[in-house]
Amino acid sequence: MKIQRAFLAPSLLAACLATSCADSNQVAEQATVMQAATEAPVSLKQAFKDDFYVGAALNGRQVSGNDAKALNLIQEQFNTISPENLLKWESVHPQPDVYNFEPADNYVTLGEQEDMFIVGHTLVWHNQTPKWVFEDEQGKPVSKEVLLKRMEDHINTVAGRYKGKIDSWDVVNEALNDDGTLRQSKWLQIIGEEYLQKAFEFARQADPEAELYYNDYNLWKPEKRAGAVRLVRSLQEKGIKVDGVGMQGHYGLESPSLEDIEASIKAFSDLGVKVSFSEVDIDVLPNPSGRAGADIDATFDFDEKYNVYTTGLPDSVQQQLTARYAELFDLFKKHSDKIDRVTFWGVTDNDSWLNNWPIKGRTSYPMLFDREYQPKPAYEAVLKAAAK
């Protein structure tokens, strides 16, 4: 909250009279310091209110009210939310004709109560989608027509339920390989490339006012960037409106380079669409594959040599994390005319999926808030970036 200048003036006058104005310069300096302190942003959403939304991905415990400390942070710090898993197909539509809307309803209700920009994630993805979606009763692949009908029914039911409530949908998630070619998912194998067009068409029919995004990881890579540009442009040429591209933002301490990230921001903006950083975190732990990204199928057995900070993050690494977040948000601030929102993939270190990927049971430190719900030095660095 900002304290108005009107409250500071009497204090300054009184101080001046008390010292016969002999130390008026010192008093003025103190008042300036006081004003700067009281006008400093007290939350991420306030700090970037003129730039872009800032948000977090939420889990079931948080939206059901079973994590009060996290809920307080969510309410204080963020003005947009995404569902980590609550609206993925396996969660909301686990069996034919069976929908589980309670967690998603709680999520949407929270967003409405806090007047937040609500994101739906995700309608069409190759992962966390039940086998029955792609198979008949004998376990054989369904026809193109059957799969399209199942896609349409799912999108109409889910996106239609939250019409006018969810502001933006990640319609298709991770349809590309890192080389920019289309992933050989069941969607592609059974329907063909047309599945991309149909997913956006069905989503637009279900909620004409919602923003529709394509979302993916490693979009900083030149080959994948080019593939995403081709994908969006192909849809546009077919008359399909794509509102934005979500760059997930699962990054490391040293990679990718700011230059590669910036090139992708510009490339997607040049398509006439918005850009979001939809799943931001910074992994401080060694990756056994050496690969960047978020391919949840790329998992490894537990090994202590990849779980090196079990008792806390060393100061040197904390400083690296702080510097990395600072330079990323400097870049986001620079391109705030192109970026619509920045969402962290979790609230605290304890919530992060990186505790269990690519190795289950590790202790990771990728967020701005620690396991005690306290801000880390990186949080202050991000706030400073907002003031530049």
Short mmCIF file of N, CA and C in Angstrom, two decimals, residues 251-347:
data_model
loop_
_atom_site.label_atom_id
_atom_site.label_comp_id
_atom_site.label_asym_id
_atom_site.label_seq_id
_atom_site.Cartn_x
_atom_site.Cartn_y
_atom_site.Cartn_z
N TYR A 251 13.42 -23.48 -16.42
CA TYR A 251 14.79 -23.11 -16.75
C TYR A 251 15.77 -23.57 -15.69
N GLY A 252 17.06 -23.47 -16.03
CA GLY A 252 18.13 -23.78 -15.09
C GLY A 252 18.86 -22.53 -14.68
N LEU A 253 19.88 -22.69 -13.86
CA LEU A 253 20.64 -21.54 -13.37
C LEU A 253 21.43 -20.85 -14.47
N GLU A 254 21.83 -21.60 -15.48
CA GLU A 254 22.68 -21.02 -16.52
C GLU A 254 22.09 -21.14 -17.92
N SER A 255 21.10 -21.95 -18.08
CA SER A 255 20.52 -22.17 -19.40
C SER A 255 19.00 -22.14 -19.30
N PRO A 256 18.35 -21.62 -20.33
CA PRO A 256 18.84 -21.11 -21.60
C PRO A 256 19.36 -19.68 -21.48
N SER A 257 19.93 -19.20 -22.56
CA SER A 257 20.44 -17.84 -22.57
C SER A 257 19.29 -16.85 -22.69
N LEU A 258 19.50 -15.65 -22.18
CA LEU A 258 18.49 -14.60 -22.31
C LEU A 258 18.25 -14.27 -23.78
N GLU A 259 19.30 -14.40 -24.59
CA GLU A 259 19.16 -14.09 -26.01
C GLU A 259 18.19 -15.04 -26.70
N ASP A 260 18.26 -16.33 -26.35
CA ASP A 260 17.34 -17.30 -26.94
C ASP A 260 15.91 -17.06 -26.48
N ILE A 261 15.75 -16.77 -25.20
CA ILE A 261 14.40 -16.50 -24.68
C ILE A 261 13.83 -15.26 -25.36
N GLU A 262 14.64 -14.23 -25.47
CA GLU A 262 14.19 -12.97 -26.08
C GLU A 262 13.82 -13.17 -27.54
N ALA A 263 14.59 -13.96 -28.26
CA ALA A 263 14.29 -14.22 -29.67
C ALA A 263 12.92 -14.86 -29.82
N SER A 264 12.56 -15.74 -28.89
CA SER A 264 11.26 -16.40 -28.96
C SER A 264 10.13 -15.44 -28.61
N ILE A 265 10.34 -14.58 -27.62
CA ILE A 265 9.33 -13.57 -27.29
C ILE A 265 9.01 -12.76 -28.54
N LYS A 266 10.04 -12.31 -29.23
CA LYS A 266 9.85 -11.48 -30.41
C LYS A 266 9.20 -12.27 -31.54
N ALA A 267 9.62 -13.51 -31.74
CA ALA A 267 9.08 -14.32 -32.84
C ALA A 267 7.59 -14.57 -32.66
N PHE A 268 7.16 -14.87 -31.44
CA PHE A 268 5.73 -15.13 -31.22
C PHE A 268 4.92 -13.84 -31.26
N SER A 269 5.48 -12.78 -30.74
CA SER A 269 4.79 -11.49 -30.80
C SER A 269 4.60 -11.05 -32.24
N ASP A 270 5.56 -11.35 -33.09
CA ASP A 270 5.46 -10.99 -34.51
C ASP A 270 4.31 -11.70 -35.21
N LEU A 271 3.81 -12.78 -34.61
CA LEU A 271 2.65 -13.48 -35.16
C LEU A 271 1.35 -12.75 -34.82
N GLY A 272 1.45 -11.73 -33.99
CA GLY A 272 0.26 -11.00 -33.58
C GLY A 272 -0.46 -11.62 -32.41
N VAL A 273 0.25 -12.45 -31.63
CA VAL A 273 -0.37 -13.12 -30.48
C VAL A 273 0.32 -12.66 -29.20
N LYS A 274 -0.35 -12.89 -28.08
CA LYS A 274 0.22 -12.60 -26.78
C LYS A 274 1.24 -13.68 -26.40
N VAL A 275 2.11 -13.33 -25.49
CA VAL A 275 3.08 -14.28 -24.95
C VAL A 275 2.88 -14.37 -23.44
N SER A 276 2.85 -15.59 -22.94
CA SER A 276 2.86 -15.78 -21.49
C SER A 276 4.03 -16.68 -21.11
N PHE A 277 4.55 -16.47 -19.92
CA PHE A 277 5.48 -17.42 -19.33
C PHE A 277 4.66 -18.19 -18.32
N SER A 278 4.26 -19.39 -18.71
CA SER A 278 3.12 -20.07 -18.09
C SER A 278 3.47 -21.03 -16.97
N GLU A 279 4.76 -21.44 -16.85
CA GLU A 279 5.11 -22.45 -15.85
C GLU A 279 6.53 -22.20 -15.34
N VAL A 280 6.77 -21.05 -14.78
CA VAL A 280 8.13 -20.64 -14.47
C VAL A 280 8.66 -21.30 -13.20
N ASP A 281 9.85 -21.85 -13.29
CA ASP A 281 10.64 -22.29 -12.14
C ASP A 281 12.09 -22.40 -12.58
N ILE A 282 12.99 -22.40 -11.62
CA ILE A 282 14.42 -22.51 -11.92
C ILE A 282 14.99 -23.68 -11.13
N ASP A 283 15.44 -24.69 -11.83
CA ASP A 283 15.95 -25.90 -11.20
C ASP A 283 17.41 -25.70 -10.79
N VAL A 284 17.69 -25.88 -9.51
CA VAL A 284 19.06 -25.71 -9.01
C VAL A 284 19.78 -27.05 -8.87
N LEU A 285 19.08 -28.15 -9.10
CA LEU A 285 19.67 -29.48 -8.91
C LEU A 285 20.24 -30.02 -10.21
N PRO A 286 21.23 -30.91 -10.12
CA PRO A 286 21.79 -31.51 -11.33
C PRO A 286 20.77 -32.40 -12.03
N ASN A 287 20.75 -32.32 -13.34
CA ASN A 287 19.83 -33.13 -14.15
C ASN A 287 20.61 -34.31 -14.72
N PRO A 288 20.21 -35.54 -14.41
CA PRO A 288 20.98 -36.70 -14.86
C PRO A 288 21.05 -36.84 -16.37
N SER A 289 20.08 -36.30 -17.08
CA SER A 289 20.09 -36.41 -18.54
C SER A 289 20.82 -35.26 -19.19
N GLY A 290 21.00 -34.17 -18.43
CA GLY A 290 21.60 -32.99 -19.01
C GLY A 290 20.68 -32.25 -19.94
N ARG A 291 19.43 -32.69 -20.03
CA ARG A 291 18.48 -32.08 -20.96
C ARG A 291 17.59 -31.08 -20.24
N ALA A 292 17.25 -30.03 -20.95
CA ALA A 292 16.33 -29.04 -20.42
C ALA A 292 14.90 -29.46 -20.72
N GLY A 293 13.96 -28.73 -20.14
CA GLY A 293 12.57 -28.95 -20.51
C GLY A 293 11.72 -29.52 -19.42
N ALA A 294 10.65 -30.22 -19.85
CA ALA A 294 9.66 -30.72 -18.90
C ALA A 294 8.98 -31.97 -19.42
N ASP A 295 9.73 -32.84 -20.07
CA ASP A 295 9.16 -34.09 -20.57
C ASP A 295 8.96 -35.02 -19.38
N ILE A 296 7.71 -35.16 -18.93
CA ILE A 296 7.46 -35.91 -17.69
C ILE A 296 7.72 -37.40 -17.85
N ASP A 297 7.91 -37.87 -19.08
CA ASP A 297 8.24 -39.28 -19.29
C ASP A 297 9.73 -39.55 -19.08
N ALA A 298 10.54 -38.50 -19.04
CA ALA A 298 11.98 -38.65 -18.87
C ALA A 298 12.31 -38.70 -17.39
N THR A 299 12.23 -39.89 -16.79
CA THR A 299 12.45 -40.05 -15.36
C THR A 299 13.63 -40.99 -15.09
N PHE A 300 14.19 -40.89 -13.89
CA PHE A 300 15.37 -41.66 -13.52
C PHE A 300 15.24 -42.18 -12.10
N ASP A 301 15.98 -43.25 -11.79
CA ASP A 301 15.98 -43.80 -10.44
C ASP A 301 16.69 -42.85 -9.49
N PHE A 302 16.29 -42.94 -8.22
CA PHE A 302 16.87 -42.06 -7.21
C PHE A 302 18.36 -42.33 -7.04
N ASP A 303 19.12 -41.26 -6.94
CA ASP A 303 20.56 -41.35 -6.70
C ASP A 303 20.96 -40.12 -5.89
N GLU A 304 21.63 -40.35 -4.75
CA GLU A 304 21.98 -39.26 -3.85
C GLU A 304 22.81 -38.17 -4.52
N LYS A 305 23.60 -38.54 -5.52
CA LYS A 305 24.46 -37.54 -6.15
C LYS A 305 23.67 -36.50 -6.93
N TYR A 306 22.38 -36.78 -7.15
CA TYR A 306 21.51 -35.79 -7.80
C TYR A 306 20.57 -35.12 -6.80
N ASN A 307 20.81 -35.37 -5.51
CA ASN A 307 19.99 -34.77 -4.46
C ASN A 307 20.93 -34.13 -3.44
N VAL A 308 21.58 -33.06 -3.84
CA VAL A 308 22.78 -32.58 -3.14
C VAL A 308 22.52 -31.53 -2.07
N TYR A 309 21.28 -31.04 -1.94
CA TYR A 309 21.01 -29.96 -0.98
C TYR A 309 19.89 -30.35 -0.02
N THR A 310 20.03 -31.48 0.63
CA THR A 310 18.95 -31.99 1.47
C THR A 310 18.76 -31.18 2.75
N THR A 311 19.79 -30.48 3.19
CA THR A 311 19.69 -29.73 4.45
C THR A 311 19.56 -28.23 4.22
N GLY A 312 19.46 -27.82 3.00
CA GLY A 312 19.32 -26.40 2.70
C GLY A 312 20.15 -25.99 1.51
N LEU A 313 19.83 -24.84 0.96
CA LEU A 313 20.53 -24.35 -0.22
C LEU A 313 21.75 -23.53 0.21
N PRO A 314 22.94 -23.88 -0.26
CA PRO A 314 24.13 -23.10 0.08
C PRO A 314 23.98 -21.64 -0.36
N ASP A 315 24.63 -20.74 0.37
CA ASP A 315 24.53 -19.32 0.04
C ASP A 315 24.96 -19.04 -1.40
N SER A 316 25.99 -19.72 -1.85
CA SER A 316 26.49 -19.47 -3.20
C SER A 316 25.44 -19.81 -4.26
N VAL A 317 24.70 -20.90 -4.03
CA VAL A 317 23.66 -21.29 -4.98
C VAL A 317 22.44 -20.38 -4.83
N GLN A 318 22.17 -19.98 -3.59
CA GLN A 318 21.08 -19.02 -3.37
C GLN A 318 21.35 -17.73 -4.14
N GLN A 319 22.59 -17.30 -4.15
CA GLN A 319 22.96 -16.10 -4.90
C GLN A 319 22.79 -16.30 -6.40
N GLN A 320 23.14 -17.49 -6.87
CA GLN A 320 22.94 -17.79 -8.29
C GLN A 320 21.46 -17.76 -8.66
N LEU A 321 20.64 -18.36 -7.80
CA LEU A 321 19.20 -18.37 -8.04
C LEU A 321 18.65 -16.95 -8.06
N THR A 322 19.10 -16.14 -7.13
CA THR A 322 18.65 -14.75 -7.06
C THR A 322 19.02 -13.98 -8.32
N ALA A 323 20.27 -14.15 -8.75
CA ALA A 323 20.72 -13.45 -9.95
C ALA A 323 19.97 -13.92 -11.19
N ARG A 324 19.68 -15.20 -11.24
CA ARG A 324 18.96 -15.75 -12.41
C ARG A 324 17.55 -15.19 -12.48
N TYR A 325 16.84 -15.19 -11.35
CA TYR A 325 15.49 -14.62 -11.35
C TYR A 325 15.53 -13.13 -11.69
N ALA A 326 16.54 -12.42 -11.19
CA ALA A 326 16.65 -10.99 -11.47
C ALA A 326 16.80 -10.73 -12.96
N GLU A 327 17.67 -11.49 -13.62
CA GLU A 327 17.88 -11.23 -15.04
C GLU A 327 16.68 -11.67 -15.88
N LEU A 328 15.99 -12.71 -15.45
CA LEU A 328 14.79 -13.12 -16.18
C LEU A 328 13.71 -12.05 -16.09
N PHE A 329 13.50 -11.52 -14.89
CA PHE A 329 12.45 -10.51 -14.75
C PHE A 329 12.86 -9.16 -15.33
N ASP A 330 14.14 -8.90 -15.42
CA ASP A 330 14.57 -7.74 -16.19
C ASP A 330 14.14 -7.89 -17.65
N LEU A 331 14.31 -9.09 -18.18
CA LEU A 331 13.90 -9.36 -19.56
C LEU A 331 12.39 -9.27 -19.72
N PHE A 332 11.65 -9.87 -18.77
CA PHE A 332 10.19 -9.80 -18.84
C PHE A 332 9.71 -8.34 -18.79
N LYS A 333 10.32 -7.57 -17.93
CA LYS A 333 9.97 -6.15 -17.81
C LYS A 333 10.25 -5.42 -19.12
N LYS A 334 11.37 -5.72 -19.72
CA LYS A 334 11.74 -5.09 -20.99
C LYS A 334 10.69 -5.34 -22.06
N HIS A 335 10.09 -6.52 -22.03
CA HIS A 335 9.12 -6.90 -23.06
C HIS A 335 7.70 -6.98 -22.50
N SER A 336 7.41 -6.15 -21.53
CA SER A 336 6.08 -6.18 -20.92
C SER A 336 4.98 -5.77 -21.89
N ASP A 337 5.34 -5.13 -22.99
CA ASP A 337 4.34 -4.79 -24.01
C ASP A 337 3.91 -6.02 -24.80
N LYS A 338 4.67 -7.10 -24.70
CA LYS A 338 4.36 -8.34 -25.42
C LYS A 338 3.87 -9.44 -24.49
N ILE A 339 4.28 -9.38 -23.23
CA ILE A 339 3.99 -10.44 -22.26
C ILE A 339 2.71 -10.12 -21.50
N ASP A 340 1.80 -11.09 -21.47
CA ASP A 340 0.51 -10.89 -20.81
C ASP A 340 0.52 -11.35 -19.36
N ARG A 341 1.26 -12.42 -19.08
CA ARG A 341 1.31 -12.91 -17.70
C ARG A 341 2.54 -13.78 -17.48
N VAL A 342 2.95 -13.84 -16.22
CA VAL A 342 4.05 -14.70 -15.79
C VAL A 342 3.54 -15.51 -14.61
N THR A 343 3.55 -16.82 -14.76
CA THR A 343 3.00 -17.71 -13.74
C THR A 343 4.07 -18.68 -13.25
N PHE A 344 4.26 -18.73 -11.94
CA PHE A 344 5.19 -19.70 -11.35
C PHE A 344 4.50 -21.05 -11.23
N TRP A 345 5.27 -22.13 -11.47
CA TRP A 345 4.67 -23.46 -11.43
C TRP A 345 4.75 -24.02 -10.01
N GLY A 346 3.97 -23.38 -9.14
CA GLY A 346 3.93 -23.71 -7.73
C GLY A 346 3.96 -22.43 -6.91
N VAL A 347 3.76 -22.59 -5.60
CA VAL A 347 3.77 -21.43 -4.70
C VAL A 347 5.06 -21.41 -3.88
#
